[in-house]
Every structure is written in structure tokens, then in C-alpha cells.
């Protein structure tokens, strides 16, 4: 389904990691970002260290730390208000923590200015909860905007590429429509198409399945898995759609009371922590157990 | 007493912080002018929204202000037997003061508030964050074309306002009150100097456009991302820009006179 035609963007020809190397070699002594000149450990492609963040008196994160391995799908779980969307925004550099460190491919985001963050963001795609499409632009212009801005492609080339990406999310012939002319599910799929059109290295998805019918849930799930397998994308997903999320996740991160519990789906299913068992519920745990059996069966 | 001083200090600090934020925003806006890519298409669209869509309002307002001015001034001048001076008085008051100030206030109410509301709505629906995540600077993409459009549209609309106001005053003075048309026009021609009066008018409207562009885009960018926040920012744009226009009018007039 996903044919990238060999023109995959890697932040202007380099990867996020090589961008880290370049930026730090410019200022070896100047910054402790020189840290990032060493190769980024695979198990800490995205790393949050001792994060603290409060909105007014409400503490969202209180010393939360977690690591995300490169090329895996990470599922953020947690009740409403536990900071799932905020965590995604921090990884995208849209939200700075009060204290602590967010590292993406070796970059310390809190030390970057907006221009430097822009360079890093070229390697990150983000699907916002409400789509965040520009409402004065058509679907073609919305999805093609990053291609136009960063790759300077002609509108003919953009139209071809946009049509291909839209087809991969199950949409055809909607290029000329404005966002207000789309249904909620179509809007989310257009937003998803925009997030992946540049073929980023990291994909942040805030509730990618909400508002979708079962066919399109499966379609988006398959697409996420395919992007992860074929292009090695590191994907971070928040979702309340347990079945799809559990099926594809390599790591689950359960946010709770300012902190988190992270582990493989199997390890969390086996956890006796009352909050984990309560959150997953009996259905989630038995689903994970079945999934584990299926995976071990297919492996053997 | 100490509480009062503390409160006053806090207000002053907030005010200075606010000014600093506006200055930083303005600096960012200015520095992004030469940065590629060109936003000419967005600029033209913004110029259409701020300028072309304000034309009817400006023409109608200009014409009615001119009519009122013609009527009032003719009656007053007649008392002193100086009705021949109608063209000169109308021309000078419109070109120097009423044209730029009233155009500024009208454009603030129509286009300035609309720009704040539009940018505020974009912020509350995460469209600006969406742009950031695509490594596109919202300041360059959204604010700059709109601020420039207001700066360019203001002098053009000011010219239109003045022309229609002069026509309105002519209609009342000549057709209704019976003043000679030639006297009205020649009085106007003799009184209004291009360099001094028209230059001052253009400078004022350019400054008002710049101020409005800065205030409208800043308020939109800095509003709270919810419906109430957008509403507050829109109102604040109209109030702040109107006061700034009146203050700037005084400053420019005072500096020009010295």
C-alpha cells in the first residue's frame, strides 16, 4: 500500500540523528548538546527525563521519566487529564516542561530555539486530536503544504503524491474540498495523510482512531504497522481504542498521577499493579494474553 | 498602603512586560519580511480581505461624513460671511485629520478585529501548532501577510475616504446650499498643499496601518486558546488600536507642526 518512491525526506537529506551530530559539532565546547554527537542509543531515541509540569496548581507530570526505542510503536495510555496529549506536544517541542529534559534523537529540545526546533520537526509528523487542518485551504493544499514549503515541488508533482497518500488512508477525489466540507472521520484521515506525507522518522498520533468506523480503524492500524515495518518509523500513539492499540504496540506507557509505568504489552498484562489491572480491565488483560499466545504460536 | 503600592507595582510590571512582548513580536515580524519563501499569494488574499472588502464601508462613511461636514461648516461659516471658505476648511480638516483617523478607526473595527478573530480561532483549533509541527513559522505564514496588508491598505482606503468625503461636502454645499462649485473647488485647491497636508495624511495612515497590523496579529497570536479568549482579544484589538491611533495622531501632528 505504501510506496514511497525512493524520495523519502530525511530532514533535507539527513536524518534526525545526523542533524544532531551536525548541530553539536558546530558547538562542541559550547553546549552539552555535544552529548548528542555520540550516536543516540537505540533504546532512547525519544527520552523524557525527570519531567515536571504543572498548569496552575494542577501537576500533570511530577518527575516522570521514560524511554522510547527507535523503530517501535509506543502506546500512551491513561485516563483523561493524565497528560497524554501534553506528552506528545512535549516530544514535538510545542510544550516545554517546567523542569526535566526531553531528548529526541539526541537533541535536548529545551535548549533549542524555535528555528532549531523547526529543523528537528521536519523529521516529525503529528496528528492532532482535532485534525488542525487549515480551514481556508483545500485538502490538496493542506496535505501538500509541507511538500510545497520544504521540497519546493510543483503543484503537479504535489497533486500526484497527495492523491497517493490520500488513497492510502482510503480517500479519493476529495482534493478540492475544504475541511468544513468533510465528515469527522474524513477530516481525521486527511490530517493523518498530512502527518505522513513527508515520511517523517517519528510519527506522533493523538487519538488516531477516534471518530472512525471499524473499516477505517483497521485501515489506519494497518497503515501505521506498515509505516513502522517498511520505513522503520518510530510511532507514539495515544488511544482509547484498546484492541487496535494493543495489537500494534511494542511498548505501553501508562500515565498515572504524574508518573508512568512502561513495559511491553505482555509484561503489563502480567502486572499485578492494581492501577494497571484496573486500567486494562479483565477484557484487556485476556485480550493481551490471547495476543501473546498467538504471537508465540506464530513465532514457533 | 503597602498592598496598594504592591498592586501598582504589579500593574506596572505587567504593562512593561506586555510592551516587551509586543516589541519582540514586532521585531520577529520585521525580521521575517525578507525571509523566503515569498508569501505574495497570501498577501494578496489578505489585501483583498482587509482592503477591497472595506471599500464599500469606507466610501459610504466618507460620503456621509463629508455631507455632515458640509452642512455644519456651511451653517457656521455663513454666520461670519465666510461660506466661500467651505472647500478649504473641508479639505484641510479631512486631509489632515478626519480622513486618516476615521479611516483608521473604521478599518480597526472591520478588518483589524476580523484578523484577530481569525488568528485566535486558528490558535484555539491548534492550526498554528500544526504549522509549527510542519516546520512552518506561523509568524511568517499567517501574521506577516495580514500585517503588511493592513499597512498597505490603510493609505489607499484613506485616499478613498477623503475623495468621497470631499464629494459629499460638495453635494451638500453646492447642490443643497447653493454655493458656487468653482469657488468650492478653487478654495480646496488653494488650501491643501501636497507636500505638507497630503504628505502628513499619508504618513499618518501608514503609521496607523502599521500599528493596527501589529496589534491585530499580536492579539490573535497571544490570546487564550478558547472562545472567550478569542472574544476578549478581538475587543482588546479594537480598544487598543483605537487608543493607539488617536495617540499616534497627536504625536505625528505635534512633530509635524514643529
XYZ file of C-alpha atoms in Angstrom:
558
model
C 0.000 0.000 0.000
C 2.742 2.394 0.933
C 5.102 3.102 -1.914
C 7.405 5.959 -1.079
C 9.035 6.054 -4.474
C 12.508 6.490 -3.066
C 12.097 10.188 -2.374
C 11.735 9.911 1.335
C 12.545 13.089 3.155
C 15.188 12.842 5.786
C 15.287 16.409 7.056
C 16.815 17.857 3.942
C 18.771 14.784 3.045
C 19.981 13.897 6.531
C 18.370 12.037 9.373
C 17.321 13.461 12.701
C 20.355 11.833 14.268
C 22.825 13.235 11.728
C 21.194 16.609 12.315
C 22.089 16.149 15.965
C 25.665 15.365 15.021
C 25.896 18.394 12.745
C 24.435 20.749 15.289
C 26.661 19.558 18.052
C 29.847 19.516 16.003
C 29.226 23.212 15.343
C 29.493 23.869 19.024
C 31.429 21.102 20.608
C 32.614 23.066 23.584
C 29.700 25.455 23.724
C 26.967 23.123 24.622
C 26.413 19.972 26.496
C 24.437 19.004 23.406
C 27.821 17.599 22.445
C 26.355 14.627 24.194
C 24.217 14.115 21.162
C 27.200 13.886 18.873
C 27.707 10.407 20.161
C 25.328 8.031 18.482
C 21.888 8.005 20.013
C 21.207 4.790 21.927
C 18.545 2.782 20.105
C 16.539 2.290 23.271
C 16.402 6.023 23.971
C 15.542 7.511 20.584
C 12.968 9.542 22.477
C 13.755 10.126 26.110
C 11.959 12.031 28.823
C 13.927 12.508 31.997
C 12.502 13.667 35.326
C 9.793 15.741 33.686
C 7.813 18.132 35.845
C 4.965 20.216 34.502
C 2.046 21.976 36.134
C -0.797 24.028 34.715
C -1.522 26.429 37.546
C -1.908 24.313 40.655
C -2.591 21.105 38.751
C 0.506 18.938 38.461
C 0.475 16.949 35.238
C 3.949 15.435 35.475
C 5.890 15.126 38.680
C 9.263 13.577 37.922
C 8.109 11.358 35.052
C 10.804 9.537 33.051
C 10.517 7.145 30.138
C 12.408 5.977 27.065
C 11.165 5.020 23.636
C 13.099 2.715 21.377
C 13.709 3.639 17.748
C 11.518 1.968 15.133
C 8.855 0.794 17.562
C 5.239 1.638 18.221
C 4.656 3.118 21.658
C 1.195 3.363 23.111
C 0.395 6.053 25.671
C -2.434 5.057 27.965
C -4.082 6.815 30.843
C -7.286 8.395 31.979
C -8.454 11.837 30.931
C -6.152 14.599 32.146
C -3.148 12.369 32.784
C -1.142 14.255 30.164
C -1.130 12.000 27.087
C -1.612 14.843 24.586
C 0.750 17.065 26.592
C 3.421 14.377 26.397
C 3.047 14.249 22.613
C 3.307 18.042 22.463
C 6.493 17.887 24.535
C 8.046 15.370 22.156
C 7.097 17.694 19.281
C 8.681 20.649 21.094
C 5.357 22.501 21.316
C 5.297 22.363 25.097
C 8.302 22.908 27.322
C 8.371 21.172 30.717
C 8.827 23.261 33.868
C 11.902 21.149 34.558
C 13.458 17.969 33.260
C 14.714 17.043 29.866
C 13.125 15.930 26.612
C 15.523 14.383 24.118
C 14.526 13.459 20.591
C 17.194 11.684 18.552
C 19.786 13.134 20.885
C 18.506 16.711 20.731
C 17.750 18.417 24.014
C 14.572 20.177 22.966
C 14.527 22.578 25.905
C 17.794 24.108 24.701
C 16.635 24.728 21.154
C 15.192 27.935 19.824
C 12.175 27.959 17.519
C 14.317 27.897 14.355
C 16.320 24.890 15.540
C 13.139 23.177 16.645
C 11.802 23.754 13.129
C 14.694 21.750 11.672
C 14.006 18.891 14.101
C 10.269 18.995 13.394
C 10.914 18.351 9.697
C 11.558 14.789 10.807
C 8.438 14.558 12.960
C 4.837 14.182 11.796
C 1.991 14.900 14.155
C -1.680 14.063 14.015
C -3.585 16.421 16.304
C -6.712 15.366 18.151
C -8.970 17.694 16.158
C -7.008 17.461 12.913
C -5.678 21.043 12.988
C -6.204 21.415 9.236
C -6.002 24.963 7.885
C -9.648 25.765 7.279
C -9.059 28.283 4.491
C -7.183 25.721 2.378
C -8.397 22.753 0.371
C -7.447 19.179 1.177
C -4.820 19.244 -1.588
C -3.290 22.459 -0.238
C -3.375 21.184 3.343
C -1.732 17.850 2.639
C 0.632 19.286 0.039
C 1.699 22.263 2.149
C 4.810 20.688 3.722
C 5.877 19.340 0.319
C 5.499 22.788 -1.201
C 7.280 24.519 1.668
C 10.253 22.220 2.152
C 10.727 20.314 -1.086
C 9.655 23.119 -3.447
C 7.811 20.653 -5.662
C 5.477 21.785 -8.432
C 1.742 21.524 -7.804
C 1.524 18.770 -10.448
C 4.023 16.618 -8.523
C 2.357 17.517 -5.256
C -1.084 16.559 -6.586
C 0.221 13.123 -7.611
C 1.870 12.499 -4.257
C -1.097 13.824 -2.290
C -3.508 11.613 -4.251
C -1.323 8.588 -3.423
C -1.196 9.376 0.288
C -4.917 10.115 0.410
C -5.599 6.782 -1.296
C -3.552 5.020 1.358
C -5.902 6.404 4.028
C -8.970 5.446 1.998
C -9.829 8.803 0.469
C -10.190 9.590 -3.212
C -11.485 12.628 -5.081
C -11.571 14.914 -2.038
C -8.608 17.095 -3.007
C -10.736 20.106 -3.902
C -12.841 20.080 -0.746
C -12.402 22.414 2.203
C -12.061 20.906 5.712
C -15.538 22.142 6.656
C -16.989 20.059 3.813
C -15.562 16.814 5.269
C -17.078 14.490 7.843
C -15.264 13.983 11.152
C -13.760 10.661 10.056
C -12.638 12.043 6.685
C -11.107 15.048 8.406
C -9.039 12.835 10.683
C -7.831 10.771 7.736
C -6.830 13.921 5.824
C -4.957 15.092 8.925
C -3.297 11.689 9.114
C -2.314 11.979 5.445
C -0.750 15.362 6.155
C 1.201 13.920 9.094
C 2.742 11.170 6.976
C 3.131 12.903 3.604
C 6.722 13.925 4.371
C 7.510 10.409 5.548
C 8.883 11.518 8.889
C 11.085 9.463 11.185
C 8.817 9.975 14.155
C 5.043 9.971 13.983
C 3.017 11.338 16.896
C -0.668 10.374 16.779
C -3.186 11.827 19.194
C -6.218 9.547 19.160
C -5.863 8.383 15.538
C -8.877 6.071 15.725
C -11.453 8.358 17.290
C -14.425 9.086 15.073
C -13.526 6.364 12.572
C -15.744 3.483 11.507
C -14.402 -0.081 12.068
C -13.205 -0.430 8.447
C -11.155 2.738 8.663
C -9.851 1.857 12.127
C -8.395 -1.310 10.591
C -7.115 0.659 7.602
C -5.288 3.204 9.759
C -3.995 0.487 12.061
C -2.633 -1.480 9.081
C -1.088 1.696 7.692
C 0.637 2.513 10.983
C 2.029 -1.011 11.213
C 3.130 -0.864 7.566
C 4.845 2.512 8.062
C 6.566 1.099 11.114
C 7.674 -2.107 9.410
C 8.636 -0.768 5.977
C 10.057 2.617 6.835
C 11.102 1.937 10.422
C 9.044 4.835 11.759
C 9.022 5.399 15.487
C 5.362 5.901 16.316
C 3.883 7.265 19.523
C 0.131 6.838 19.801
C -2.436 7.880 22.367
C -5.632 5.950 22.043
C -8.652 4.707 23.900
C -9.280 2.153 21.158
C -7.746 -0.707 23.150
C -7.987 -3.550 20.631
C -6.158 -1.761 17.803
C -3.687 -0.121 20.124
C -2.779 -3.316 21.940
C -2.467 -5.233 18.663
C 0.200 -2.978 17.242
C 2.072 -1.650 20.298
C 5.621 -2.737 21.124
C 5.635 -0.723 24.308
C 2.834 0.525 26.502
C 3.268 3.557 28.744
C 0.564 4.004 31.335
C 0.462 7.545 32.707
C -0.754 7.918 36.262
C -0.506 10.583 38.966
C 2.343 12.484 37.341
C 4.416 9.380 36.696
C 4.238 6.381 34.375
C 4.618 2.628 34.165
C 6.172 1.381 30.937
C 6.658 -2.072 29.543
C 5.786 -4.478 26.784
C 2.088 -5.332 26.410
C 2.829 -8.797 27.752
C 4.601 -7.500 30.860
C 1.828 -5.038 31.603
C -0.781 -7.741 31.112
C 1.085 -9.831 33.683
C 1.456 -6.906 36.081
C -0.182 -7.180 39.464
C -0.108 -3.415 39.998
C -3.714 -2.586 40.895
C -3.752 0.570 38.734
C -2.547 -1.349 35.684
C -5.038 -4.167 36.168
C -7.812 -1.660 36.766
C -6.958 0.356 33.663
C -6.574 -2.614 31.339
C -9.607 -4.343 32.788
C -10.354 -8.040 32.524
C -11.090 -7.763 28.780
C -7.815 -6.006 28.033
C -5.787 -8.500 30.041
C -7.410 -11.563 28.485
C -7.072 -9.930 25.041
C -3.361 -9.399 25.659
C -2.972 -12.956 26.924
C -4.623 -14.283 23.726
C -2.461 -11.980 21.632
C 0.636 -13.216 23.443
C -0.358 -16.838 22.723
C -0.966 -16.017 19.071
C 2.389 -14.231 18.749
C 4.317 -17.039 20.449
C 2.444 -19.572 18.288
C 3.334 -17.780 15.071
C 6.937 -17.319 16.230
C 7.372 -21.031 16.876
C -0.958 51.171 51.782
C 1.758 48.611 51.119
C -0.827 46.479 49.378
C -1.735 49.391 47.126
C 1.907 50.013 46.234
C 2.401 46.302 45.587
C -0.671 46.267 43.348
C 0.576 49.333 41.478
C 3.995 47.754 41.054
C 2.441 44.566 39.724
C 0.363 46.570 37.224
C 3.425 48.473 36.028
C 5.449 45.267 35.704
C 2.634 43.624 33.733
C 2.401 46.679 31.484
C 6.135 46.761 30.806
C 6.162 43.004 30.186
C 3.314 43.446 27.740
C 5.173 46.197 25.885
C 8.248 43.982 25.758
C 6.223 41.124 24.272
C 4.735 43.433 21.623
C 8.192 44.780 20.772
C 9.591 41.252 20.485
C 6.657 40.218 18.333
C 7.158 43.280 16.121
C 10.862 42.516 15.811
C 10.122 38.923 14.819
C 7.570 40.177 12.273
C 10.034 42.667 10.771
C 12.870 40.155 10.632
C 10.666 37.675 8.791
C 9.913 40.107 5.918
C 12.981 39.245 3.811
C 12.864 35.537 4.684
C 11.902 33.194 1.831
C 9.552 31.818 0.627
C 7.567 34.772 -0.604
C 4.023 34.905 0.761
C 2.790 37.094 -2.096
C -0.323 34.982 -2.718
C -1.326 35.144 0.944
C -0.538 38.874 0.972
C -2.854 39.483 -2.000
C -5.606 37.463 -0.323
C -5.143 39.407 2.926
C -5.102 42.703 0.992
C -8.394 41.721 -0.603
C -9.920 40.893 2.794
C -8.632 43.991 4.555
C -8.800 46.431 1.645
C -11.263 45.526 -1.076
C -13.890 44.257 1.354
C -13.647 47.551 3.275
C -14.169 49.743 0.200
C -17.978 49.972 0.452
C -17.834 50.845 4.147
C -15.134 53.466 3.603
C -16.897 55.092 0.626
C -20.257 55.224 2.368
C -18.755 56.511 5.623
C -16.628 59.056 3.775
C -19.589 60.355 1.808
C -21.829 60.737 4.876
C -19.070 62.350 6.960
C -18.483 64.784 4.070
C -22.193 65.589 3.876
C -22.415 66.291 7.619
C -19.234 68.328 7.498
C -20.535 70.346 4.527
C -23.798 71.093 6.284
C -22.296 72.018 9.658
C -19.438 74.093 8.279
C -21.591 75.921 5.739
C -24.021 76.989 8.512
C -21.172 78.087 10.783
C -19.225 79.882 8.045
C -22.352 81.729 6.906
C -22.517 83.372 10.352
C -19.182 85.015 9.625
C -19.911 85.619 5.958
C -17.141 83.232 5.012
C -19.065 80.472 3.219
C -16.636 80.680 0.275
C -14.095 79.076 2.570
C -16.084 75.819 2.744
C -13.842 73.958 0.270
C -10.674 74.996 2.113
C -11.938 74.068 5.583
C -13.426 70.780 4.436
C -10.267 69.880 2.524
C -7.867 70.696 5.344
C -9.860 69.011 8.106
C -10.370 65.899 6.012
C -6.886 65.561 4.599
C -5.004 66.382 7.787
C -7.148 64.803 10.498
C -10.516 63.278 9.812
C -9.505 61.164 6.820
C -6.653 59.201 8.400
C -8.198 58.990 11.873
C -11.690 57.942 10.829
C -10.326 55.515 8.237
C -8.059 54.061 10.920
C -10.942 53.599 13.337
C -13.232 52.128 10.671
C -10.590 49.680 9.409
C -9.832 48.726 13.025
C -13.475 47.830 13.591
C -13.876 45.928 10.337
C -10.577 44.351 9.318
C -8.428 44.545 12.471
C -10.959 42.747 14.638
C -11.531 40.150 11.885
C -7.801 39.408 11.672
C -7.513 38.974 15.452
C -10.551 36.701 15.494
C -9.210 34.635 12.579
C -5.751 34.144 14.096
C -7.277 33.493 17.525
C -9.560 30.829 16.065
C -6.556 29.274 14.319
C -4.756 29.173 17.642
C -7.662 27.648 19.539
C -8.059 24.897 16.913
C -4.308 24.140 17.006
C -3.800 25.269 13.394
C -0.821 27.402 14.444
C 0.692 24.425 16.286
C 0.003 22.335 13.186
C 2.061 24.813 11.158
C 4.876 24.677 13.723
C 4.905 20.897 13.522
C 5.299 21.201 9.740
C 8.327 23.435 10.433
C 6.451 26.462 9.078
C 6.742 29.665 11.103
C 3.178 30.881 11.814
C 4.508 34.400 12.115
C 5.789 34.281 8.548
C 2.857 32.293 7.186
C -0.103 33.856 8.995
C 0.789 37.146 10.706
C 3.159 38.793 8.218
C 0.873 38.853 5.128
C -2.016 40.212 7.193
C 0.056 42.889 8.963
C 1.551 44.034 5.647
C -1.873 44.049 4.008
C -3.244 46.364 6.718
C -0.221 48.658 6.371
C -0.660 48.941 2.603
C -4.470 49.067 2.622
C -4.740 51.912 5.133
C -3.296 54.770 2.992
C -5.282 53.600 -0.035
C -8.517 53.487 1.937
C -7.651 56.848 3.473
C -7.397 58.365 -0.016
C -10.742 56.874 -0.941
C -12.359 58.158 2.256
C -11.121 61.690 1.609
C -12.278 61.733 -2.031
C -15.777 60.549 -1.097
C -15.973 62.941 1.864
C -14.995 65.884 -0.351
C -17.665 64.776 -2.820
C -20.240 64.559 -0.014
C -19.408 68.039 1.212
C -19.540 69.325 -2.382
C -23.000 67.792 -2.823
C -24.382 69.487 0.262
C -22.537 72.817 -0.130
C -23.136 73.291 -3.841
C -26.390 71.485 -4.678
C -28.255 71.947 -1.407
C -26.920 75.254 -0.034
C -26.277 76.950 -3.381
C -22.540 77.626 -3.053
C -20.737 78.087 -6.359
C -18.982 74.850 -7.413
C -15.947 76.706 -8.784
C -15.490 78.576 -5.506
C -15.612 75.314 -3.531
C -13.029 73.596 -5.759
C -10.672 76.549 -6.017
C -10.796 77.076 -2.245
C -9.884 73.430 -1.811
C -7.056 73.597 -4.350
C -5.562 76.722 -2.794
C -5.700 75.464 0.778
C -4.475 71.888 0.539
C -0.746 71.572 -0.113
C 0.535 68.304 -1.487
C 3.778 68.057 0.451
C 2.548 69.381 3.748
C -1.056 68.193 4.035
C -1.253 65.156 1.765
C 2.175 64.009 2.949
C 1.074 64.246 6.571
C -2.118 62.376 5.763
C -0.244 59.571 4.031
C 2.292 59.296 6.836
C -0.446 59.135 9.447
C -2.402 56.442 7.654
C 0.759 54.426 7.042
C 1.643 54.576 10.756
C -1.946 53.719 11.737
C -1.891 50.737 9.372
C 1.399 49.553 10.838
C 0.094 49.911 14.390
C -3.143 48.133 13.581
C -1.324 45.325 11.769
C 0.970 44.796 14.742
C -1.775 44.976 17.358
C -4.293 42.803 15.476
C -1.823 39.999 14.745
C -0.233 40.159 18.210
C -3.583 39.945 19.983
C -4.589 36.982 17.828
C -1.319 35.168 18.481
C -1.308 35.819 22.214
C -4.970 35.177 23.040
C -6.138 32.374 25.326
C -6.982 29.390 23.088
C -10.715 29.266 23.762
C -13.871 31.074 22.600
C -13.825 33.550 25.496
C -10.138 34.265 24.897
C -10.738 34.991 21.215
C -13.650 37.289 22.078
C -11.531 39.168 24.633
C -8.652 39.514 22.174
C -10.969 40.873 19.461
C -12.408 43.506 21.795
C -8.935 44.335 23.054
C -7.709 44.861 19.482
C -10.440 47.415 18.780
C -9.867 49.291 22.048
C -6.057 49.221 21.993
C -5.732 50.055 18.306
C -8.259 52.910 18.548
C -6.433 54.482 21.506
C -3.044 53.978 19.815
C -4.321 55.601 16.602
C -5.582 58.659 18.493
C -2.334 58.958 20.455
C -0.196 58.487 17.343
C -2.303 61.120 15.571
C -1.447 63.646 18.242
C 2.242 62.741 18.232
C 2.572 62.990 14.442
C 0.604 66.258 14.316
C 2.774 67.745 17.084
C 6.016 66.622 15.454
C 4.871 67.817 12.018
C 3.969 71.260 13.382
C 7.372 71.893 14.961
